[in-house]
Short mmCIF file of C-alpha atoms in Angstrom, two decimals:
data_model
loop_
_atom_site.label_atom_id
_atom_site.label_comp_id
_atom_site.label_asym_id
_atom_site.label_seq_id
_atom_site.Cartn_x
_atom_site.Cartn_y
_atom_site.Cartn_z
CA MET V 29 -64.48 -22.20 -41.37
CA GLY V 30 -63.97 -24.42 -38.09
CA ALA V 31 -63.63 -27.79 -40.11
CA PRO V 32 -62.76 -30.99 -38.47
CA VAL V 33 -59.24 -31.95 -37.87
CA ASP V 34 -58.89 -34.22 -40.75
CA ALA V 35 -60.24 -32.01 -43.19
CA SER V 36 -58.54 -28.69 -42.01
CA ARG V 37 -55.33 -30.66 -41.96
CA ARG V 38 -55.51 -31.58 -45.86
CA ILE V 39 -56.27 -27.62 -46.39
CA CYS V 40 -53.41 -26.55 -44.41
CA ASN V 41 -51.00 -29.08 -45.79
CA ARG V 42 -51.90 -28.01 -49.18
CA SER V 43 -51.51 -24.28 -48.84
CA PHE V 44 -48.85 -24.06 -45.94
CA GLY V 45 -46.99 -27.48 -46.13
CA HIS V 46 -43.82 -26.09 -48.12
CA LEU V 47 -43.04 -23.87 -45.15
CA ARG V 48 -43.03 -26.29 -42.24
CA SER V 49 -39.37 -27.50 -42.71
CA ALA V 50 -38.40 -23.65 -42.77
CA ARG V 51 -40.12 -22.63 -39.89
CA TYR V 52 -36.92 -22.35 -37.62
CA GLU V 53 -34.08 -21.70 -40.24
CA PRO V 54 -31.36 -19.50 -39.11
CA ALA V 55 -31.13 -16.34 -41.19
CA SER V 56 -28.17 -17.70 -43.39
CA ILE V 57 -30.28 -20.54 -44.73
CA GLN V 58 -33.40 -18.31 -44.94
CA GLN V 59 -31.36 -15.86 -47.18
CA GLU V 60 -30.27 -19.07 -49.71
CA ARG V 61 -33.57 -20.15 -49.99
CA ILE V 62 -34.74 -16.55 -51.12
CA MET V 63 -31.92 -16.49 -53.51
CA ASN V 64 -32.64 -19.63 -54.92
CA TYR V 65 -36.40 -19.01 -55.03
CA ARG V 66 -38.45 -20.11 -58.08
CA PRO V 67 -42.28 -19.16 -58.33
CA ARG V 68 -44.83 -22.07 -57.18
CA ARG V 69 -48.69 -22.16 -57.09
CA ASP V 70 -48.71 -23.66 -53.74
CA ARG V 71 -46.69 -20.97 -52.02
CA GLY V 72 -49.34 -20.38 -49.17
CA LEU V 73 -50.65 -16.84 -48.31
CA MET V 74 -47.60 -15.63 -50.16
CA GLY V 75 -48.99 -17.05 -53.18
CA LEU V 76 -52.23 -15.01 -52.59
CA ILE V 77 -50.57 -11.81 -52.79
CA GLY V 78 -48.60 -12.78 -56.03
CA ALA V 79 -46.36 -15.39 -55.47
CA LEU V 80 -43.43 -12.85 -55.57
CA THR V 81 -42.83 -12.16 -59.13
CA GLU V 82 -39.54 -12.44 -60.97
CA ARG V 83 -39.36 -8.53 -60.21
CA THR V 84 -39.90 -9.11 -56.58
CA ILE V 85 -37.42 -11.81 -56.27
CA THR V 86 -34.71 -9.67 -58.15
CA ALA V 87 -35.17 -6.99 -55.79
CA ALA V 88 -35.19 -9.36 -52.94
CA ALA V 89 -32.08 -11.08 -54.01
CA VAL V 90 -30.29 -7.35 -54.21
CA ALA V 91 -31.80 -6.34 -50.88
CA LEU V 92 -30.44 -9.48 -49.20
CA SER V 93 -27.13 -9.45 -50.45
CA ALA V 94 -26.60 -5.60 -48.92
CA ALA V 95 -28.23 -7.00 -46.06
CA ALA V 96 -25.86 -9.93 -45.70
CA ALA V 97 -22.77 -7.16 -46.18
CA MET V 98 -24.11 -5.23 -43.35
CA ALA V 99 -24.80 -8.31 -40.93
CA GLN V 100 -28.71 -7.70 -40.92
CA PRO V 101 -30.40 -9.65 -38.29
CA TYR V 102 -33.37 -11.51 -39.41
CA GLU V 103 -35.96 -13.29 -37.35
CA SER V 104 -37.79 -16.64 -37.62
CA TYR V 105 -41.37 -17.82 -36.96
CA ALA V 106 -41.72 -19.77 -33.93
CA ALA V 107 -44.47 -21.44 -31.85
CA ARG V 108 -46.15 -19.02 -29.23
CA SER V 109 -48.12 -19.48 -26.25
CA ALA V 110 -51.90 -19.11 -26.50
CA ALA V 111 -51.42 -16.61 -23.48
CA GLU V 112 -49.34 -14.43 -25.35
CA ILE V 113 -51.93 -13.94 -28.31
CA LEU V 114 -55.23 -14.16 -26.75
CA PRO V 115 -57.49 -12.89 -23.90
CA PRO V 116 -58.55 -15.23 -21.30
CA ASN V 117 -62.03 -16.02 -22.57
CA MET V 118 -60.65 -16.94 -25.98
CA ILE V 119 -58.51 -19.27 -24.61
CA GLN V 120 -60.94 -21.39 -22.61
CA GLY V 121 -64.89 -21.30 -22.52
CA LYS V 122 -67.79 -23.44 -21.64
CA TYR V 123 -67.39 -25.75 -24.45
CA PHE V 124 -63.91 -25.34 -25.57
CA LYS V 125 -59.91 -24.92 -24.96
CA VAL V 126 -57.59 -23.41 -27.33
CA GLY V 127 -54.05 -25.61 -27.45
CA ASN V 128 -51.41 -23.74 -25.72
CA GLN V 129 -48.90 -24.01 -28.64
CA VAL V 130 -49.91 -21.87 -31.64
CA LEU V 131 -47.98 -22.12 -34.85
CA ALA V 132 -47.30 -19.03 -37.10
CA TYR V 133 -46.50 -19.47 -40.74
CA ASP V 134 -47.09 -17.11 -43.90
CA PHE V 135 -47.88 -14.25 -41.22
CA LEU V 136 -51.15 -16.15 -39.91
CA HIS V 137 -51.59 -18.30 -36.56
CA HIS V 138 -52.67 -21.63 -36.52
CA TYR V 139 -54.95 -23.15 -33.81
CA THR V 140 -55.96 -26.41 -32.32
CA VAL V 141 -59.02 -26.14 -30.77
CA ASP V 142 -60.36 -29.08 -28.46
CA SER V 143 -64.26 -28.72 -27.71
CA ASP V 144 -67.11 -30.84 -26.56
CA PHE V 145 -68.07 -31.65 -30.29
CA GLY V 146 -64.48 -32.61 -31.68
CA THR V 147 -61.05 -31.13 -32.25
CA PHE V 148 -60.85 -28.42 -34.90
CA GLU V 149 -58.07 -26.63 -36.56
CA VAL V 150 -58.08 -22.97 -37.99
CA THR V 151 -55.64 -20.52 -39.52
CA GLY V 152 -56.27 -16.84 -38.69
CA ASP V 153 -56.95 -15.22 -35.56
CA GLY V 154 -60.45 -13.93 -37.17
CA ALA V 155 -61.21 -17.68 -37.94
CA LEU V 156 -60.71 -18.47 -34.47
CA ARG V 157 -63.22 -15.68 -33.30
CA LYS V 158 -65.70 -17.23 -35.72
CA LEU V 159 -64.93 -20.70 -34.35
CA VAL V 160 -65.62 -19.79 -30.81
CA LYS V 161 -68.92 -18.27 -31.80
CA GLU V 162 -69.67 -21.20 -33.67
CA ILE V 163 -69.11 -23.58 -30.57
CA ALA V 164 -71.25 -21.43 -28.54
CA ALA V 165 -73.84 -21.77 -31.01
CA ILE V 166 -73.38 -25.68 -31.31
CA GLY V 167 -73.61 -25.86 -27.70
CA ALA V 168 -77.12 -23.89 -27.61
CA LEU V 169 -78.69 -25.98 -30.31
CA LYS V 170 -77.23 -29.26 -28.71
CA GLU V 171 -79.07 -28.28 -25.77
CA THR V 172 -82.34 -27.72 -27.80
CA ASP V 173 -84.60 -30.84 -27.24
CA THR V 174 -86.57 -31.40 -30.66
CA ILE V 175 -88.04 -35.01 -29.83
CA GLU V 176 -90.69 -33.73 -27.64
CA ALA V 177 -91.90 -31.31 -30.40
CA VAL V 178 -91.70 -33.41 -33.18
CA GLY V 179 -91.45 -36.91 -31.98
CA ALA V 180 -90.93 -39.64 -34.83
CA SER V 181 -91.58 -37.27 -37.57
CA VAL V 182 -88.04 -36.04 -37.39
CA LYS V 183 -86.76 -39.47 -38.00
CA GLN V 184 -89.41 -40.11 -40.70
CA SER V 185 -88.08 -36.77 -42.54
CA VAL V 186 -84.61 -38.26 -42.44
CA ALA V 187 -85.15 -41.53 -43.76
CA SER V 188 -87.90 -40.66 -46.46
CA PRO V 189 -86.77 -39.11 -49.83
CA PHE V 190 -88.40 -36.79 -51.54
CA VAL V 191 -88.74 -35.67 -54.96
CA LEU V 192 -88.49 -31.57 -55.53
CA ALA V 193 -88.13 -30.26 -58.98
CA LYS V 194 -87.13 -33.46 -60.17
CA ASN V 195 -84.16 -33.69 -57.78
CA LEU V 196 -84.06 -36.62 -55.32
CA VAL V 197 -83.07 -35.76 -52.11
CA THR V 198 -82.44 -38.27 -49.99
CA SER V 199 -81.30 -36.82 -46.72
CA PRO V 200 -83.16 -33.47 -46.30
CA VAL V 201 -81.61 -32.86 -42.84
CA ASP V 202 -78.25 -32.48 -44.77
CA THR V 203 -79.55 -30.56 -47.73
CA VAL V 204 -81.08 -27.38 -46.70
CA SER V 205 -77.49 -26.25 -45.55
CA GLY V 206 -78.09 -22.68 -46.41
CA LEU V 207 -75.11 -23.36 -48.67
CA PRO V 208 -75.61 -22.35 -52.58
CA GLY V 209 -76.48 -25.98 -53.56
CA GLY V 210 -78.98 -28.52 -52.89
CA VAL V 211 -82.75 -27.34 -52.30
CA SER V 212 -81.81 -24.07 -51.02
CA HIS V 213 -80.19 -23.28 -54.39
CA ILE V 214 -83.22 -24.68 -56.34
CA LEU V 215 -85.65 -22.66 -54.07
CA GLY V 216 -83.56 -19.51 -53.62
CA ASN V 217 -85.17 -17.20 -55.94
CA VAL V 218 -88.64 -17.99 -56.98
CA THR V 219 -88.79 -15.36 -59.83
CA GLU V 220 -86.38 -17.48 -61.52
CA GLY V 221 -89.31 -19.64 -62.17
CA VAL V 222 -89.35 -23.43 -60.57
CA THR V 223 -92.39 -25.23 -62.06
CA MET V 224 -93.68 -28.33 -61.44
CA GLU V 225 -97.23 -30.20 -61.35
CA HIS V 226 -99.56 -29.31 -58.49
CA ASP V 227 -99.47 -31.41 -55.53
CA PRO V 228 -100.31 -30.71 -51.96
CA SER V 229 -97.57 -33.17 -50.46
CA GLU V 230 -94.69 -31.72 -52.74
CA ASP V 231 -96.13 -28.09 -51.76
CA SER V 232 -95.73 -29.02 -48.13
CA ARG V 233 -92.12 -30.20 -48.52
CA VAL V 234 -91.39 -27.08 -50.66
CA LYS V 235 -92.47 -24.80 -47.61
CA GLN V 236 -90.60 -26.80 -45.32
CA ALA V 237 -87.51 -26.36 -47.25
CA LEU V 238 -88.06 -22.71 -47.43
CA PHE V 239 -88.59 -22.53 -43.66
CA VAL V 240 -85.72 -24.24 -42.81
CA SER V 241 -83.30 -21.93 -44.86
CA SER V 242 -85.04 -18.99 -43.51
CA TRP V 243 -84.97 -20.18 -39.80
CA LYS V 244 -81.32 -20.84 -40.17
CA ARG V 245 -80.78 -17.47 -41.53
CA ASP V 246 -82.45 -15.98 -38.76
CA PHE V 247 -80.59 -17.84 -35.93
CA ALA V 248 -77.35 -17.11 -37.41
CA THR V 249 -78.24 -13.45 -37.65
CA GLN V 250 -79.35 -13.54 -34.08
CA ASN V 251 -76.33 -15.22 -32.74
CA GLY V 252 -73.46 -13.61 -34.78
CA VAL V 253 -72.55 -16.91 -36.72
CA ASP V 254 -72.17 -17.48 -40.51
CA VAL V 255 -75.02 -19.37 -42.13
CA TYR V 256 -72.70 -20.40 -44.91
CA SER V 257 -69.90 -21.80 -42.41
CA SER V 258 -68.14 -24.85 -43.61
CA ASN V 259 -68.54 -25.99 -39.89
CA LYS V 260 -70.09 -29.27 -40.72
CA VAL V 261 -71.12 -29.93 -36.86
CA LEU V 262 -72.77 -26.38 -37.00
CA GLN V 263 -74.52 -27.02 -39.97
CA LYS V 264 -75.62 -30.42 -38.69
CA GLU V 265 -77.37 -29.08 -35.75
CA LEU V 266 -78.92 -25.86 -37.65
CA ASN V 267 -80.43 -28.53 -39.85
CA ARG V 268 -81.81 -30.89 -37.27
CA VAL V 269 -83.30 -27.95 -35.29
CA GLY V 270 -84.47 -26.22 -38.40
CA TRP V 271 -86.05 -28.97 -39.68
CA ALA V 272 -88.03 -30.16 -36.36
CA ALA V 273 -89.58 -26.66 -36.50
CA ALA V 274 -90.47 -27.11 -39.92
CA ILE V 275 -91.88 -30.29 -39.75
CA SER V 276 -93.63 -29.44 -36.44
CA GLY V 277 -94.84 -26.39 -37.39
CA LEU V 278 -94.04 -25.17 -33.54
CA SER V 279 -91.79 -22.49 -32.43
CA ILE V 280 -88.81 -24.40 -31.05
CA SER V 281 -86.76 -22.21 -28.08
CA VAL V 282 -83.00 -22.54 -28.66
CA ALA V 283 -81.42 -21.40 -25.43
CA THR V 284 -79.47 -18.14 -25.51
CA MET V 285 -75.76 -18.62 -26.63
CA SER V 286 -73.03 -18.45 -23.69
CA GLY V 287 -69.12 -18.73 -23.91
CA GLY V 288 -68.46 -15.19 -22.94
CA THR V 289 -66.92 -14.37 -26.27
CA ALA V 290 -65.79 -11.01 -26.91
CA VAL V 291 -67.65 -9.20 -29.74
CA ALA V 292 -66.10 -6.57 -31.89
CA VAL V 293 -67.91 -3.00 -31.98
CA MET V 294 -68.60 -2.19 -35.64
CA LYS V 295 -67.56 1.13 -36.53
CA ASN V 296 -69.06 1.08 -39.98
CA MET V 297 -72.70 0.42 -38.85
CA ARG V 298 -73.85 1.20 -42.43
CA LEU V 299 -71.71 -2.13 -43.85
CA ALA V 300 -72.94 -3.94 -40.72
CA ASN V 301 -76.51 -3.27 -41.49
CA GLN V 302 -76.42 -3.81 -45.47
CA VAL V 303 -74.78 -7.29 -44.98
CA GLY V 304 -76.87 -8.21 -41.93
CA ASN V 305 -79.91 -7.47 -43.39
CA ALA V 306 -79.13 -9.04 -46.95
CA LEU V 307 -77.99 -12.28 -45.05
CA LYS V 308 -80.58 -12.64 -42.83
CA GLU V 309 -83.57 -11.67 -45.75
CA GLU V 310 -81.99 -13.26 -48.77
CA PRO V 311 -81.30 -16.82 -49.83
CA PRO V 312 -78.37 -17.66 -52.01
CA ALA V 313 -79.65 -16.99 -55.26
CA ARG V 314 -81.06 -13.89 -54.54
CA LEU V 315 -77.70 -12.52 -53.10
CA ARG V 316 -76.21 -13.54 -56.12
CA ILE V 317 -78.68 -11.12 -58.25
CA ILE V 318 -78.29 -8.68 -55.89
CA ASN V 319 -74.41 -8.43 -56.00
CA GLU V 320 -74.47 -9.17 -59.82
CA ARG V 321 -76.32 -5.87 -60.04
CA LYS V 322 -74.09 -3.78 -57.95
CA LEU V 323 -71.00 -5.04 -59.35
CA LYS V 324 -72.52 -4.01 -62.88
CA GLU V 325 -73.39 -0.33 -61.21
CA MET V 326 -69.74 0.17 -60.39
CA GLY V 327 -68.54 -0.92 -63.92
CA ILE V 328 -67.23 -4.50 -63.41
CA SER V 329 -67.58 -6.38 -66.55
CA ASP V 330 -70.18 -9.26 -66.59
CA ALA V 331 -67.21 -11.73 -67.30
CA LEU V 332 -65.37 -10.76 -64.37
CA ALA V 333 -68.38 -10.45 -62.22
CA LYS V 334 -69.41 -14.34 -63.15
CA ARG V 335 -65.73 -15.42 -62.67
CA TYR V 336 -66.05 -13.89 -59.07
CA LEU V 337 -69.21 -15.13 -58.02
CA ASP V 338 -68.70 -18.69 -59.48
CA HIS V 339 -65.44 -18.80 -57.72
CA LEU V 340 -65.50 -21.88 -55.07
CA ALA V 341 -63.63 -20.48 -52.34
CA PHE V 342 -66.05 -17.39 -51.74
CA THR V 343 -69.29 -18.21 -49.88
CA PRO V 344 -72.34 -16.07 -50.64
CA ARG V 345 -71.43 -14.36 -47.41
CA HIS V 346 -67.80 -13.53 -48.43
CA ASP V 347 -69.50 -12.39 -51.80
CA THR V 348 -72.02 -9.78 -50.19
CA VAL V 349 -69.22 -8.74 -47.58
CA ILE V 350 -66.86 -7.61 -50.21
CA VAL V 351 -69.13 -6.42 -53.00
CA GLU V 352 -70.62 -4.03 -50.17
CA CYS V 353 -67.12 -2.86 -49.45
CA LEU V 354 -66.14 -2.20 -53.10
CA THR V 355 -69.98 -0.34 -53.30
CA GLN V 356 -69.20 1.82 -50.19
CA LEU V 357 -65.98 2.90 -52.08
CA LYS V 358 -68.13 4.74 -54.43
CA SER V 359 -65.68 6.87 -57.22
CA THR V 360 -62.70 4.88 -56.13
CA ARG V 361 -60.84 3.79 -59.46
CA GLY V 362 -59.32 0.28 -59.66
CA ARG V 363 -62.19 -1.68 -57.99
CA ALA V 364 -62.20 -4.41 -61.05
CA VAL V 365 -58.43 -4.69 -60.48
CA PHE V 366 -58.79 -5.73 -57.01
CA LEU V 367 -61.81 -7.87 -57.81
CA ASN V 368 -59.51 -9.77 -60.24
CA HIS V 369 -56.52 -9.68 -57.97
CA ILE V 370 -58.58 -11.71 -55.12
CA LEU V 371 -59.54 -14.54 -57.79
CA ALA V 372 -56.32 -15.97 -56.69
CA ALA V 373 -57.89 -17.28 -53.36
CA GLU V 374 -57.81 -21.43 -53.42
CA ASP V 375 -59.59 -21.82 -50.23
CA GLU V 376 -61.42 -20.54 -47.52
CA VAL V 377 -58.10 -19.25 -45.77
CA GLY V 378 -57.42 -17.23 -48.90
CA ALA V 379 -61.35 -16.21 -49.06
CA ASN V 380 -61.22 -14.66 -45.40
CA PHE V 381 -57.67 -13.23 -46.23
CA PHE V 382 -59.26 -11.14 -49.08
CA GLN V 383 -62.45 -10.44 -47.13
CA GLN V 384 -60.75 -8.69 -44.47
CA MET V 385 -58.50 -7.07 -46.90
CA ALA V 386 -61.84 -5.34 -48.49
CA GLU V 387 -62.87 -4.29 -45.10
CA THR V 388 -59.43 -2.73 -44.27
CA ILE V 389 -59.52 -0.69 -47.66
CA LEU V 390 -63.08 0.44 -46.74
CA GLY V 391 -62.10 1.27 -43.03
CA TYR V 392 -59.13 3.67 -44.35
CA HIS V 393 -61.35 5.01 -46.81
CA ASN V 394 -64.00 6.05 -44.24
CA THR V 395 -61.82 6.90 -41.33
CA VAL V 396 -58.20 8.52 -42.61
CA SER V 397 -58.63 9.72 -46.22
CA PRO V 398 -60.96 8.67 -49.44
CA LEU V 399 -59.17 6.63 -51.63
CA GLU V 400 -58.92 7.57 -55.30
CA GLU V 401 -57.16 4.40 -56.64
CA ILE V 402 -56.51 0.68 -56.19
CA ALA V 403 -53.83 -0.97 -57.92
CA VAL V 404 -51.57 -3.99 -57.72
CA VAL V 405 -48.04 -3.83 -57.55
CA ASP V 406 -46.24 -6.85 -58.15
CA GLY V 407 -48.67 -8.72 -56.42
CA MET V 408 -49.21 -6.49 -53.57
CA VAL V 409 -52.40 -4.36 -53.34
CA ILE V 410 -51.65 -0.60 -52.92
CA ALA V 411 -54.08 2.36 -52.99
CA GLN V 412 -53.54 6.07 -53.56
CA ALA V 413 -55.24 8.18 -50.85
CA LYS V 414 -56.90 11.62 -51.60
CA ASN V 415 -54.41 13.32 -49.31
CA GLY V 416 -51.50 11.99 -51.26
CA THR V 417 -50.42 8.95 -49.09
CA PRO V 418 -49.98 5.58 -50.41
CA PHE V 419 -52.05 3.06 -48.46
CA VAL V 420 -51.03 -0.74 -48.02
CA PRO V 421 -53.85 -3.06 -46.67
CA PHE V 422 -52.33 -6.29 -45.35
CA PRO V 423 -54.37 -8.81 -43.14
CA LEU V 424 -51.57 -10.61 -40.92
CA ASP V 425 -51.90 -12.02 -37.39
CA ARG V 426 -48.10 -11.68 -36.61
CA GLY V 427 -45.41 -10.25 -38.55
CA VAL V 428 -41.61 -11.02 -37.87
CA TRP V 429 -38.29 -9.28 -39.81
CA THR V 430 -37.37 -11.94 -42.40
CA ALA V 431 -35.25 -11.70 -45.42
CA ARG V 432 -38.47 -12.20 -47.53
CA ALA V 433 -40.54 -9.59 -45.52
CA GLN V 434 -37.43 -6.95 -46.41
CA GLY V 435 -37.37 -8.03 -50.25
CA ILE V 436 -41.04 -7.25 -50.49
CA LEU V 437 -40.90 -4.14 -48.79
CA GLU V 438 -37.94 -2.95 -50.81
CA ASN V 439 -39.69 -3.95 -53.91
CA ILE V 440 -42.99 -2.06 -52.94
CA LYS V 441 -41.10 1.16 -52.41
CA ALA V 442 -39.31 0.87 -55.50
CA ASN V 443 -41.89 0.10 -57.56
CA ARG V 444 -44.85 1.93 -56.29
CA GLY V 445 -43.93 4.63 -58.86
CA ALA V 446 -45.02 2.59 -61.67
CA ALA V 447 -48.57 2.90 -60.28
CA GLY V 448 -47.99 6.94 -59.89
CA TYR V 449 -47.83 6.66 -55.93
CA GLY V 450 -45.55 8.73 -54.21
CA GLY V 451 -45.22 9.78 -50.43
CA ASN V 452 -44.48 7.50 -47.33
CA ILE V 453 -46.49 4.71 -46.90
CA ASP V 454 -49.34 4.09 -44.57
CA LEU V 455 -49.42 0.21 -43.90
CA TRP V 456 -52.51 -1.15 -41.86
CA ILE V 457 -52.51 -4.39 -40.41
CA THR V 458 -54.80 -6.72 -38.45
CA GLY V 459 -52.16 -8.05 -35.95
CA THR V 460 -48.93 -7.33 -34.67
CA PHE V 461 -45.32 -6.80 -35.74
CA SER V 462 -42.53 -8.15 -33.62
CA THR V 463 -40.50 -5.15 -32.15
CA LEU V 464 -37.61 -5.76 -34.64
CA ALA V 465 -40.08 -5.78 -37.62
CA HIS V 466 -41.53 -2.61 -36.28
CA GLN V 467 -38.34 -1.01 -36.09
CA GLN V 468 -37.06 -1.73 -39.43
CA ILE V 469 -40.38 -1.16 -41.31
CA ALA V 470 -40.65 2.29 -39.39
CA ALA V 471 -37.02 3.21 -40.40
CA ARG V 472 -38.10 2.91 -44.01
CA GLY V 473 -40.46 5.65 -43.70
CA VAL V 474 -43.47 3.47 -43.38
CA THR V 475 -46.29 4.22 -40.96
CA ILE V 476 -47.89 1.30 -39.40
CA THR V 477 -51.03 0.97 -37.54
CA GLU V 478 -51.57 -2.14 -35.91
CA ASN V 479 -54.83 -4.37 -34.71
CA VAL V 480 -56.87 -2.50 -37.20
CA ASP V 481 -59.64 -4.98 -36.91
CA GLU V 482 -60.20 -3.07 -33.06
CA LYS V 483 -60.24 0.20 -34.92
CA ILE V 484 -62.74 -0.71 -37.44
CA GLY V 485 -64.70 -3.68 -36.22
CA PHE V 486 -64.56 -7.00 -38.92
CA LEU V 487 -67.36 -8.85 -40.07
CA ASN V 488 -65.95 -12.10 -38.56
#
C-alpha cells in the first residue's frame, strides 16, 4: 500500500486504465459501451466481482433497452474535492497533504498524497487511512537518532555481507522486512529445522535477524501500522531503526506517533485481538502454519488452502484477517466458495477489497443475523441469513447510478433464486451512494446500509 507514485501508477494503469476514457461519458455512450461489452481479464475492480459473465451482460442489455425506452437518467463518475469526502484531519496533517482532486472509478476513490517523504498514490478510502498512519509512523521513525546508539556499526552492518543458512544476504537492512521472503522467512519457524554448523558469529547474526523481525512486529502493533505493508519508505525506516537496536543491543526509543488521524473503534474485539496477537507474536512462516490449520478445521481442501496461501496478492496479514473472519463464521456453509472466489485478486487493491468484504460478512453475521450459506451468483458474493434475508457485501467508496450498476443489480435479483435465496436484499457498502443511486436501488426493494466500516470497524 502507499507505494511511491511511480510504482502505484503502474498498478493503477494495469487495473483501471481501461476506464479512464469512459470517466465522463454521457449516458447514451455508456449504454452503447455496455451493449457492445465483451469480457476481458483486466476490467479493474469489476473484474474482481466476476468480469460480468455473458449471463450478466445479457441481463444488462435487456435492462438497458428498457431503460432507454423509459429515458432512464444515468450518472457518470466525476472528480470530487477531498473536502467533500474526508474529515479535515485526513486531508492534511503534520507530514502530509491530500491532493484536492479525488478521482473515482470502479467504485473506488483514487488519492494523491504529498508528504515530507515523497508522493504516494493509493486506491480506496481504507488504503488512504492506512497510508496516513504509515506516514505518521515514518515521521516518528525519521526522528529517531540511531547513530548515537550504534555509531559506525550500523554502516558496517549495511555494507558487510553475511552467510545465513547458505543464503548470501548483501544488505541486511533491506532484508528483514517482515515480508515472507528473505531471512525472516528462513528463520520464521525454527521447528521447521534450520540447521547449520555452529559458529558463534553466525549465532549472533541469527539472533539479530530474529530481533529485527520481532522489533518491527512490536512497533507495528503499538502504532497501528501493517508490518507487511508494501510502503517501501516505511519498510526502510523500520529496518534502519530495528537493525540499530539489534546491533547495539540497546533499547532505542521511538517518538510517539502523532498526526491526529481518526482510528476506527473496533466493534468486534475478538477479531481484533485474535488477529492483533497473531501478527505481533508470530513470524510469517508460523502464521502460514496457523492459517493452514484453521482452514483445514473448517473443511477447506489442502489444494485450495495452498492456492490461497501461495497467492502473491495477499500478504500474511491479509491471509490472517480473512482466515480469522471465516473461522468466526463457524458453521456457515460456502466458505470454500468464497475462498475460491477471492483468488481473482490481481494486486493489493484486490486483496484489500476482499479483506474488507470478509470483514463485512462477519460484521453482518455478528450484528444482524447469522449467515447460513455464502454463494457466488454471476460473479457477485451473496449470502443467505438465518432470518431469510439475502445479504450482499460490497466494499465501495462511492456508487453512482450507471447503466452497468443497473444491469448488475437487475441480474442479481433475477438470478438469486439459483442459489435458493428469496426475500428483499440487504446491501452493505463501506462508502456511500449518490442520491440518485440510493433512490433507484431502494426502489427495487433493496435495503441499503452505508458506511458499514463505521458500524463494525475495519482492521485497516
